[in-house]
Amino acid sequence: MNTVATSPADSGTASGPSPLEHISALEGKYLLHTYNRYPLVLARGKGVFLFDADGKRYLDFVSGLGVNALGHGHPRIVKTIRDQAAKLLHVSNLYYHEYQGPLAEKLCTLSGLNRAFFSNSGTEAIEGSIKLARLAGHRAGGEAKCRLVALEGSYHGRTFGALSLTGQDKHRKGFEPMLEGVTFVKQNDLESLRAAVNDNTCAIVLEPIFGEGGIYECTPEFLRECRSLADRHKAALIFDEIQCGLGRTGTLFAFQSFGVTPDIVAIAKPIAAGLPLGAFLAKEELASAISPGQHGTTFGGGPLACRVALEFLSILEDEKVLDNVNRVGGYLHQQLETVVEKHAAAIGVRGRGFIQGIQLEIPARPIVDAGLAEGILFNSTQDTVVRFLPPYLLQEKHVDKGIRVLKKLLGKKLKAAA
Ligand SMILES: *Cc1c(COP(=O)(O)O)cnc(C)c1O
């Protein structure tokens, strides 16, 4: 079959199905049905733009859910991948290669933590974090010191450990029983936090800013109380910065924006600029609880992903990328506030830098759907939040375009509702 697009993606003609029709039919037949995708076949990207199979351009406010922090086709990332692909892709963790040690050194130096473990994904970084916290807990307080405290409304991933910490029924339903020993507390509720943490707690696990949960920030006061309770009860304070970390808040680690240092931080999404890589970084006091053979991974920390991650971190420094996140993130916040002022359906703005959300009083999904026709990729979460996770290279003029379209769509919505 001729797969070259000669007609609009969703029309199809006498010459055969469009790329969208063809691919969605194939996936509908052969893929496990876990996603309701948007009607869009993405074919390539350049900077903050993506192009569909027909060449239509989209401004990207999603960056593959926080992954493509340097946008698409960054020349230094492309060059690094090409070069390393020809040299060495994979060796397994049985052997040394040139890039895992330097990447660990860099992340430890930048975070102030001591040791790294590399995984393939965010959820695995959480699994490793809680496994380490259990080991350290048992070492400090015996079998009973195994309990975990997590937050209602949180999201930590889809494997059983991470799912057991995820405080949203919609993700857990049908998969019970979960991991034992998890207590949930309300975000920013000091009373229920104090009631939940005790000497049997091995870890408090939280996202400093809820991502999937709808862009809700922990208050510095709440984070400081987590820190002091963890210290008092010899529990590990674990921050899940898989979505909010590595520059998205305007500092390399989100905890540096909040002034509270965790014992373990989990990172993933943007770390290898689009390749699968996750990691957790731990303080020595905890890291020393694990020995060879107790945890591992076949793919995690391979030469390709680690070298690209080193390049990603160098680009952040060389191109002063976080200055852009701070400046344009501030501008985005200001512009979203003007949307709230002008449109009754928009009631608040949350987040900072390039992790922000605008709270609507109407469903957000129709806004995202209508954005596609306007050439903008928006994202929605928790039904009524439009979430912004743009590439770090986004400029003011791109914000202006997105805001113009958002205002137009909200205007239409209001008219339709009236
Ligand atoms: C995406 C995400 C995860 C899970 O990462 P995966 O790579 O999808 O396994 C965990 N925690 C947070 C905060 C996330 O945003």
mmCIF file with all atom_site columns, C-alpha atoms in Angstrom, residues 59-235:
data_model
loop_
_atom_site.group_PDB
_atom_site.id
_atom_site.type_symbol
_atom_site.label_atom_id
_atom_site.label_alt_id
_atom_site.label_comp_id
_atom_site.label_asym_id
_atom_site.label_entity_id
_atom_site.label_seq_id
_atom_site.pdbx_PDB_ins_code
_atom_site.Cartn_x
_atom_site.Cartn_y
_atom_site.Cartn_z
_atom_site.occupancy
_atom_site.B_iso_or_equiv
_atom_site.pdbx_formal_charge
_atom_site.auth_seq_id
_atom_site.auth_comp_id
_atom_site.auth_asym_id
_atom_site.auth_atom_id
_atom_site.pdbx_PDB_model_num
ATOM 1   C CA . LEU A 1 59  ? 3.011  24.212 18.301 1.00 0.00 ? 59  LEU A CA 1
ATOM 2   C CA . ASP A 1 60  ? 3.969  21.813 21.105 1.00 0.00 ? 60  ASP A CA 1
ATOM 3   C CA . PHE A 1 61  ? 2.867  22.680 24.658 1.00 0.00 ? 61  PHE A CA 1
ATOM 4   C CA . VAL A 1 62  ? 3.124  19.042 25.777 1.00 0.00 ? 62  VAL A CA 1
ATOM 5   C CA . SER A 1 63  ? 6.678  17.897 24.879 1.00 0.00 ? 63  SER A CA 1
ATOM 6   C CA . GLY A 1 64  ? 5.639  14.255 24.927 1.00 0.00 ? 64  GLY A CA 1
ATOM 7   C CA . LEU A 1 65  ? 4.420  14.666 28.522 1.00 0.00 ? 65  LEU A CA 1
ATOM 8   C CA . GLY A 1 66  ? 7.433  16.512 29.770 1.00 0.00 ? 66  GLY A CA 1
ATOM 9   C CA . VAL A 1 67  ? 10.051 14.489 27.905 1.00 0.00 ? 67  VAL A CA 1
ATOM 10  C CA . ASN A 1 68  ? 11.212 16.573 24.932 1.00 0.00 ? 68  ASN A CA 1
ATOM 11  C CA . ALA A 1 69  ? 12.606 19.409 27.013 1.00 0.00 ? 69  ALA A CA 1
ATOM 12  C CA . LEU A 1 70  ? 14.940 20.489 24.211 1.00 0.00 ? 70  LEU A CA 1
ATOM 13  C CA . GLY A 1 71  ? 12.152 20.290 21.670 1.00 0.00 ? 71  GLY A CA 1
ATOM 14  C CA . HIS A 1 72  ? 12.549 18.115 18.610 1.00 0.00 ? 72  HIS A CA 1
ATOM 15  C CA . GLY A 1 73  ? 15.620 17.505 16.487 1.00 0.00 ? 73  GLY A CA 1
ATOM 16  C CA . HIS A 1 74  ? 18.079 19.480 18.633 1.00 0.00 ? 74  HIS A CA 1
ATOM 17  C CA . PRO A 1 75  ? 21.276 19.340 16.542 1.00 0.00 ? 75  PRO A CA 1
ATOM 18  C CA . ARG A 1 76  ? 23.572 18.414 19.448 1.00 0.00 ? 76  ARG A CA 1
ATOM 19  C CA . ILE A 1 77  ? 21.255 15.609 20.574 1.00 0.00 ? 77  ILE A CA 1
ATOM 20  C CA . VAL A 1 78  ? 20.927 14.273 17.021 1.00 0.00 ? 78  VAL A CA 1
ATOM 21  C CA . LYS A 1 79  ? 24.701 14.332 16.570 1.00 0.00 ? 79  LYS A CA 1
ATOM 22  C CA . THR A 1 80  ? 25.327 12.578 19.895 1.00 0.00 ? 80  THR A CA 1
ATOM 23  C CA . ILE A 1 81  ? 22.806 9.832  19.133 1.00 0.00 ? 81  ILE A CA 1
ATOM 24  C CA . ARG A 1 82  ? 24.243 9.273  15.643 1.00 0.00 ? 82  ARG A CA 1
ATOM 25  C CA . ASP A 1 83  ? 27.779 9.103  16.930 1.00 0.00 ? 83  ASP A CA 1
ATOM 26  C CA . GLN A 1 84  ? 27.058 6.805  19.860 1.00 0.00 ? 84  GLN A CA 1
ATOM 27  C CA . ALA A 1 85  ? 24.726 4.536  17.860 1.00 0.00 ? 85  ALA A CA 1
ATOM 28  C CA . ALA A 1 86  ? 27.609 3.737  15.535 1.00 0.00 ? 86  ALA A CA 1
ATOM 29  C CA . LYS A 1 87  ? 29.987 3.143  18.459 1.00 0.00 ? 87  LYS A CA 1
ATOM 30  C CA . LEU A 1 88  ? 28.136 1.223  21.156 1.00 0.00 ? 88  LEU A CA 1
ATOM 31  C CA . LEU A 1 89  ? 24.447 0.856  22.052 1.00 0.00 ? 89  LEU A CA 1
ATOM 32  C CA . HIS A 1 90  ? 24.337 -1.599 24.903 1.00 0.00 ? 90  HIS A CA 1
ATOM 33  C CA . VAL A 1 91  ? 26.744 -3.541 27.100 1.00 0.00 ? 91  VAL A CA 1
ATOM 34  C CA . SER A 1 92  ? 24.615 -4.646 30.124 1.00 0.00 ? 92  SER A CA 1
ATOM 35  C CA . ASN A 1 93  ? 25.517 -3.706 33.658 1.00 0.00 ? 93  ASN A CA 1
ATOM 36  C CA . LEU A 1 94  ? 28.007 -6.575 33.825 1.00 0.00 ? 94  LEU A CA 1
ATOM 37  C CA . TYR A 1 95  ? 30.628 -4.220 32.374 1.00 0.00 ? 95  TYR A CA 1
ATOM 38  C CA . TYR A 1 96  ? 31.791 -0.632 32.630 1.00 0.00 ? 96  TYR A CA 1
ATOM 39  C CA . HIS A 1 97  ? 31.234 1.874  29.864 1.00 0.00 ? 97  HIS A CA 1
ATOM 40  C CA . GLU A 1 98  ? 32.346 5.483  29.540 1.00 0.00 ? 98  GLU A CA 1
ATOM 41  C CA . TYR A 1 99  ? 29.170 7.368  30.403 1.00 0.00 ? 99  TYR A CA 1
ATOM 42  C CA . GLN A 1 100 ? 27.320 6.019  33.448 1.00 0.00 ? 100 GLN A CA 1
ATOM 43  C CA . GLY A 1 101 ? 29.960 7.112  35.978 1.00 0.00 ? 101 GLY A CA 1
ATOM 44  C CA . PRO A 1 102 ? 30.283 10.678 34.632 1.00 0.00 ? 102 PRO A CA 1
ATOM 45  C CA . LEU A 1 103 ? 26.492 11.052 34.493 1.00 0.00 ? 103 LEU A CA 1
ATOM 46  C CA . ALA A 1 104 ? 26.148 9.836  38.085 1.00 0.00 ? 104 ALA A CA 1
ATOM 47  C CA . GLU A 1 105 ? 28.904 12.261 39.149 1.00 0.00 ? 105 GLU A CA 1
ATOM 48  C CA . LYS A 1 106 ? 27.202 15.159 37.419 1.00 0.00 ? 106 LYS A CA 1
ATOM 49  C CA . LEU A 1 107 ? 23.755 14.439 38.866 1.00 0.00 ? 107 LEU A CA 1
ATOM 50  C CA . CYS A 1 108 ? 25.175 13.917 42.359 1.00 0.00 ? 108 CYS A CA 1
ATOM 51  C CA . THR A 1 109 ? 27.196 17.130 42.167 1.00 0.00 ? 109 THR A CA 1
ATOM 52  C CA . LEU A 1 110 ? 24.214 19.130 40.931 1.00 0.00 ? 110 LEU A CA 1
ATOM 53  C CA . SER A 1 111 ? 21.791 17.670 43.502 1.00 0.00 ? 111 SER A CA 1
ATOM 54  C CA . GLY A 1 112 ? 24.096 17.377 46.502 1.00 0.00 ? 112 GLY A CA 1
ATOM 55  C CA . LEU A 1 113 ? 23.076 13.718 46.854 1.00 0.00 ? 113 LEU A CA 1
ATOM 56  C CA . ASN A 1 114 ? 25.633 10.909 46.803 1.00 0.00 ? 114 ASN A CA 1
ATOM 57  C CA . ARG A 1 115 ? 24.782 7.927  44.612 1.00 0.00 ? 115 ARG A CA 1
ATOM 58  C CA . ALA A 1 116 ? 22.708 7.193  41.517 1.00 0.00 ? 116 ALA A CA 1
ATOM 59  C CA . PHE A 1 117 ? 20.899 4.180  40.122 1.00 0.00 ? 117 PHE A CA 1
ATOM 60  C CA . PHE A 1 118 ? 19.729 4.315  36.489 1.00 0.00 ? 118 PHE A CA 1
ATOM 61  C CA . SER A 1 119 ? 16.505 2.742  35.228 1.00 0.00 ? 119 SER A CA 1
ATOM 62  C CA . ASN A 1 120 ? 14.515 2.925  31.994 1.00 0.00 ? 120 ASN A CA 1
ATOM 63  C CA . SER A 1 121 ? 11.477 4.787  33.221 1.00 0.00 ? 121 SER A CA 1
ATOM 64  C CA . GLY A 1 122 ? 9.964  6.870  35.964 1.00 0.00 ? 122 GLY A CA 1
ATOM 65  C CA . THR A 1 123 ? 7.972  4.106  37.553 1.00 0.00 ? 123 THR A CA 1
ATOM 66  C CA . GLU A 1 124 ? 11.128 1.990  37.871 1.00 0.00 ? 124 GLU A CA 1
ATOM 67  C CA . ALA A 1 125 ? 12.917 4.909  39.528 1.00 0.00 ? 125 ALA A CA 1
ATOM 68  C CA . ILE A 1 126 ? 10.119 4.946  42.127 1.00 0.00 ? 126 ILE A CA 1
ATOM 69  C CA . GLU A 1 127 ? 10.313 1.158  42.580 1.00 0.00 ? 127 GLU A CA 1
ATOM 70  C CA . GLY A 1 128 ? 14.042 1.378  43.208 1.00 0.00 ? 128 GLY A CA 1
ATOM 71  C CA . SER A 1 129 ? 13.575 4.286  45.611 1.00 0.00 ? 129 SER A CA 1
ATOM 72  C CA . ILE A 1 130 ? 11.073 2.455  47.784 1.00 0.00 ? 130 ILE A CA 1
ATOM 73  C CA . LYS A 1 131 ? 13.058 -0.768 47.687 1.00 0.00 ? 131 LYS A CA 1
ATOM 74  C CA . LEU A 1 132 ? 16.070 1.162  48.994 1.00 0.00 ? 132 LEU A CA 1
ATOM 75  C CA . ALA A 1 133 ? 13.942 2.891  51.643 1.00 0.00 ? 133 ALA A CA 1
ATOM 76  C CA . ARG A 1 134 ? 12.632 -0.514 52.808 1.00 0.00 ? 134 ARG A CA 1
ATOM 77  C CA . LEU A 1 135 ? 16.183 -1.889 53.103 1.00 0.00 ? 135 LEU A CA 1
ATOM 78  C CA . ALA A 1 136 ? 17.342 1.143  55.043 1.00 0.00 ? 136 ALA A CA 1
ATOM 79  C CA . GLY A 1 137 ? 14.195 1.020  57.180 1.00 0.00 ? 137 GLY A CA 1
ATOM 80  C CA . HIS A 1 138 ? 14.690 -2.621 58.081 1.00 0.00 ? 138 HIS A CA 1
ATOM 81  C CA . ARG A 1 139 ? 18.325 -1.958 58.886 1.00 0.00 ? 139 ARG A CA 1
ATOM 82  C CA . ALA A 1 140 ? 17.385 0.923  61.198 1.00 0.00 ? 140 ALA A CA 1
ATOM 83  C CA . GLY A 1 141 ? 14.247 -0.464 62.842 1.00 0.00 ? 141 GLY A CA 1
ATOM 84  C CA . GLY A 1 142 ? 13.696 -4.118 61.895 1.00 0.00 ? 142 GLY A CA 1
ATOM 85  C CA . GLU A 1 143 ? 10.836 -5.718 59.955 1.00 0.00 ? 143 GLU A CA 1
ATOM 86  C CA . ALA A 1 144 ? 8.208  -3.350 61.327 1.00 0.00 ? 144 ALA A CA 1
ATOM 87  C CA . LYS A 1 145 ? 9.890  -0.278 59.869 1.00 0.00 ? 145 LYS A CA 1
ATOM 88  C CA . CYS A 1 146 ? 8.351  -0.738 56.424 1.00 0.00 ? 146 CYS A CA 1
ATOM 89  C CA . ARG A 1 147 ? 5.456  1.709  56.204 1.00 0.00 ? 147 ARG A CA 1
ATOM 90  C CA . LEU A 1 148 ? 5.140  4.305  53.486 1.00 0.00 ? 148 LEU A CA 1
ATOM 91  C CA . VAL A 1 149 ? 3.349  7.638  53.594 1.00 0.00 ? 149 VAL A CA 1
ATOM 92  C CA . ALA A 1 150 ? 2.091  9.109  50.314 1.00 0.00 ? 150 ALA A CA 1
ATOM 93  C CA . LEU A 1 151 ? -0.308 11.855 49.233 1.00 0.00 ? 151 LEU A CA 1
ATOM 94  C CA . GLU A 1 152 ? -3.926 11.704 48.116 1.00 0.00 ? 152 GLU A CA 1
ATOM 95  C CA . GLY A 1 153 ? -4.181 12.775 44.483 1.00 0.00 ? 153 GLY A CA 1
ATOM 96  C CA . SER A 1 154 ? -0.585 11.842 43.678 1.00 0.00 ? 154 SER A CA 1
ATOM 97  C CA . TYR A 1 155 ? 0.751  9.933  40.679 1.00 0.00 ? 155 TYR A CA 1
ATOM 98  C CA . HIS A 1 156 ? 3.894  7.795  40.785 1.00 0.00 ? 156 HIS A CA 1
ATOM 99  C CA . GLY A 1 157 ? 3.545  5.330  37.909 1.00 0.00 ? 157 GLY A CA 1
ATOM 100 C CA . ARG A 1 158 ? 1.953  2.073  36.858 1.00 0.00 ? 158 ARG A CA 1
ATOM 101 C CA . THR A 1 159 ? 4.008  -0.754 38.359 1.00 0.00 ? 159 THR A CA 1
ATOM 102 C CA . PHE A 1 160 ? 2.698  -2.215 41.591 1.00 0.00 ? 160 PHE A CA 1
ATOM 103 C CA . GLY A 1 161 ? 4.943  -0.357 44.012 1.00 0.00 ? 161 GLY A CA 1
ATOM 104 C CA . ALA A 1 162 ? 4.429  2.990  42.296 1.00 0.00 ? 162 ALA A CA 1
ATOM 105 C CA . LEU A 1 163 ? 0.718  2.305  41.846 1.00 0.00 ? 163 LEU A CA 1
ATOM 106 C CA . SER A 1 164 ? 0.418  1.505  45.543 1.00 0.00 ? 164 SER A CA 1
ATOM 107 C CA . LEU A 1 165 ? 1.722  5.017  46.287 1.00 0.00 ? 165 LEU A CA 1
ATOM 108 C CA . THR A 1 166 ? -0.559 6.642  43.735 1.00 0.00 ? 166 THR A CA 1
ATOM 109 C CA . GLY A 1 167 ? -3.416 8.317  45.567 1.00 0.00 ? 167 GLY A CA 1
ATOM 110 C CA . GLN A 1 168 ? -6.019 8.137  42.805 1.00 0.00 ? 168 GLN A CA 1
ATOM 111 C CA . ASP A 1 169 ? -8.639 5.372  42.751 1.00 0.00 ? 169 ASP A CA 1
ATOM 112 C CA . LYS A 1 170 ? -9.090 5.554  38.978 1.00 0.00 ? 170 LYS A CA 1
ATOM 113 C CA . HIS A 1 171 ? -5.571 4.191  38.469 1.00 0.00 ? 171 HIS A CA 1
ATOM 114 C CA . ARG A 1 172 ? -5.752 1.513  41.189 1.00 0.00 ? 172 ARG A CA 1
ATOM 115 C CA . LYS A 1 173 ? -9.242 0.164  40.641 1.00 0.00 ? 173 LYS A CA 1
ATOM 116 C CA . GLY A 1 174 ? -9.321 -3.475 39.508 1.00 0.00 ? 174 GLY A CA 1
ATOM 117 C CA . PHE A 1 175 ? -5.681 -4.178 40.353 1.00 0.00 ? 175 PHE A CA 1
ATOM 118 C CA . GLU A 1 176 ? -6.002 -4.793 44.079 1.00 0.00 ? 176 GLU A CA 1
ATOM 119 C CA . PRO A 1 177 ? -4.429 -5.955 46.304 1.00 0.00 ? 177 PRO A CA 1
ATOM 120 C CA . MET A 1 178 ? -1.844 -3.203 46.387 1.00 0.00 ? 178 MET A CA 1
ATOM 121 C CA . LEU A 1 179 ? 1.449  -3.200 48.293 1.00 0.00 ? 179 LEU A CA 1
ATOM 122 C CA . GLU A 1 180 ? 0.769  -3.278 52.024 1.00 0.00 ? 180 GLU A CA 1
ATOM 123 C CA . GLY A 1 181 ? 1.660  -0.556 54.448 1.00 0.00 ? 181 GLY A CA 1
ATOM 124 C CA . VAL A 1 182 ? 0.823  2.669  52.608 1.00 0.00 ? 182 VAL A CA 1
ATOM 125 C CA . THR A 1 183 ? -0.939 5.533  54.409 1.00 0.00 ? 183 THR A CA 1
ATOM 126 C CA . PHE A 1 184 ? -2.304 8.445  52.381 1.00 0.00 ? 184 PHE A CA 1
ATOM 127 C CA . VAL A 1 185 ? -2.496 11.990 53.679 1.00 0.00 ? 185 VAL A CA 1
ATOM 128 C CA . LYS A 1 186 ? -3.936 15.144 52.140 1.00 0.00 ? 186 LYS A CA 1
ATOM 129 C CA . GLN A 1 187 ? -1.444 17.399 50.398 1.00 0.00 ? 187 GLN A CA 1
ATOM 130 C CA . ASN A 1 188 ? -0.498 20.358 52.613 1.00 0.00 ? 188 ASN A CA 1
ATOM 131 C CA . ASP A 1 189 ? -2.449 18.989 55.602 1.00 0.00 ? 189 ASP A CA 1
ATOM 132 C CA . LEU A 1 190 ? 0.033  19.180 58.477 1.00 0.00 ? 190 LEU A CA 1
ATOM 133 C CA . GLU A 1 191 ? -2.288 17.505 60.983 1.00 0.00 ? 191 GLU A CA 1
ATOM 134 C CA . SER A 1 192 ? -2.879 14.358 58.970 1.00 0.00 ? 192 SER A CA 1
ATOM 135 C CA . LEU A 1 193 ? 0.813  14.226 58.035 1.00 0.00 ? 193 LEU A CA 1
ATOM 136 C CA . ARG A 1 194 ? 1.827  14.296 61.707 1.00 0.00 ? 194 ARG A CA 1
ATOM 137 C CA . ALA A 1 195 ? -0.741 11.611 62.495 1.00 0.00 ? 195 ALA A CA 1
ATOM 138 C CA . ALA A 1 196 ? 0.522  9.333  59.721 1.00 0.00 ? 196 ALA A CA 1
ATOM 139 C CA . VAL A 1 197 ? 4.292  9.402  60.280 1.00 0.00 ? 197 VAL A CA 1
ATOM 140 C CA . ASN A 1 198 ? 5.742  7.311  63.112 1.00 0.00 ? 198 ASN A CA 1
ATOM 141 C CA . ASP A 1 199 ? 8.734  5.099  63.958 1.00 0.00 ? 199 ASP A CA 1
ATOM 142 C CA . ASN A 1 200 ? 7.452  2.380  61.609 1.00 0.00 ? 200 ASN A CA 1
ATOM 143 C CA . THR A 1 201 ? 7.556  4.755  58.663 1.00 0.00 ? 201 THR A CA 1
ATOM 144 C CA . CYS A 1 202 ? 10.431 3.970  56.285 1.00 0.00 ? 202 CYS A CA 1
ATOM 145 C CA . ALA A 1 203 ? 9.617  6.696  53.753 1.00 0.00 ? 203 ALA A CA 1
ATOM 146 C CA . ILE A 1 204 ? 7.463  9.696  52.922 1.00 0.00 ? 204 ILE A CA 1
ATOM 147 C CA . VAL A 1 205 ? 7.002  9.855  49.144 1.00 0.00 ? 205 VAL A CA 1
ATOM 148 C CA . LEU A 1 206 ? 5.669  12.927 47.346 1.00 0.00 ? 206 LEU A CA 1
ATOM 149 C CA . GLU A 1 207 ? 5.733  15.046 44.219 1.00 0.00 ? 207 GLU A CA 1
ATOM 150 C CA . PRO A 1 208 ? 6.656  18.644 45.157 1.00 0.00 ? 208 PRO A CA 1
ATOM 151 C CA . ILE A 1 209 ? 4.223  19.615 42.379 1.00 0.00 ? 209 ILE A CA 1
ATOM 152 C CA . PHE A 1 210 ? 1.483  17.164 41.369 1.00 0.00 ? 210 PHE A CA 1
ATOM 153 C CA . GLY A 1 211 ? 1.749  16.549 37.632 1.00 0.00 ? 211 GLY A CA 1
ATOM 154 C CA . GLU A 1 212 ? -0.972 14.125 36.540 1.00 0.00 ? 212 GLU A CA 1
ATOM 155 C CA . GLY A 1 213 ? -2.857 15.146 39.688 1.00 0.00 ? 213 GLY A CA 1
ATOM 156 C CA . GLY A 1 214 ? -3.578 18.594 38.213 1.00 0.00 ? 214 GLY A CA 1
ATOM 157 C CA . ILE A 1 215 ? -0.589 20.877 38.987 1.00 0.00 ? 215 ILE A CA 1
ATOM 158 C CA . TYR A 1 216 ? -0.994 21.381 42.719 1.00 0.00 ? 216 TYR A CA 1
ATOM 159 C CA . GLU A 1 217 ? 2.103  22.560 44.600 1.00 0.00 ? 217 GLU A CA 1
ATOM 160 C CA . CYS A 1 218 ? 3.165  21.399 48.037 1.00 0.00 ? 218 CYS A CA 1
ATOM 161 C CA . THR A 1 219 ? 3.656  24.404 50.291 1.00 0.00 ? 219 THR A CA 1
ATOM 162 C CA . PRO A 1 220 ? 7.202  25.013 51.574 1.00 0.00 ? 220 PRO A CA 1
ATOM 163 C CA . GLU A 1 221 ? 5.769  24.698 55.094 1.00 0.00 ? 221 GLU A CA 1
ATOM 164 C CA . PHE A 1 222 ? 4.383  21.227 54.325 1.00 0.00 ? 222 PHE A CA 1
ATOM 165 C CA . LEU A 1 223 ? 7.695  20.125 52.762 1.00 0.00 ? 223 LEU A CA 1
ATOM 166 C CA . ARG A 1 224 ? 9.639  21.412 55.775 1.00 0.00 ? 224 ARG A CA 1
ATOM 167 C CA . GLU A 1 225 ? 7.345  19.449 58.085 1.00 0.00 ? 225 GLU A CA 1
ATOM 168 C CA . CYS A 1 226 ? 7.906  16.323 55.950 1.00 0.00 ? 226 CYS A CA 1
ATOM 169 C CA . ARG A 1 227 ? 11.647 16.919 56.317 1.00 0.00 ? 227 ARG A CA 1
ATOM 170 C CA . SER A 1 228 ? 11.536 17.295 60.068 1.00 0.00 ? 228 SER A CA 1
ATOM 171 C CA . LEU A 1 229 ? 9.208  14.305 60.607 1.00 0.00 ? 229 LEU A CA 1
ATOM 172 C CA . ALA A 1 230 ? 11.432 12.150 58.385 1.00 0.00 ? 230 ALA A CA 1
ATOM 173 C CA . ASP A 1 231 ? 14.456 13.198 60.448 1.00 0.00 ? 231 ASP A CA 1
ATOM 174 C CA . ARG A 1 232 ? 12.712 12.637 63.767 1.00 0.00 ? 232 ARG A CA 1
ATOM 175 C CA . HIS A 1 233 ? 11.503 9.144  62.810 1.00 0.00 ? 233 HIS A CA 1
ATOM 176 C CA . LYS A 1 234 ? 14.559 8.112  60.738 1.00 0.00 ? 234 LYS A CA 1
ATOM 177 C CA . ALA A 1 235 ? 12.472 7.757  57.613 1.00 0.00 ? 235 ALA A CA 1
#
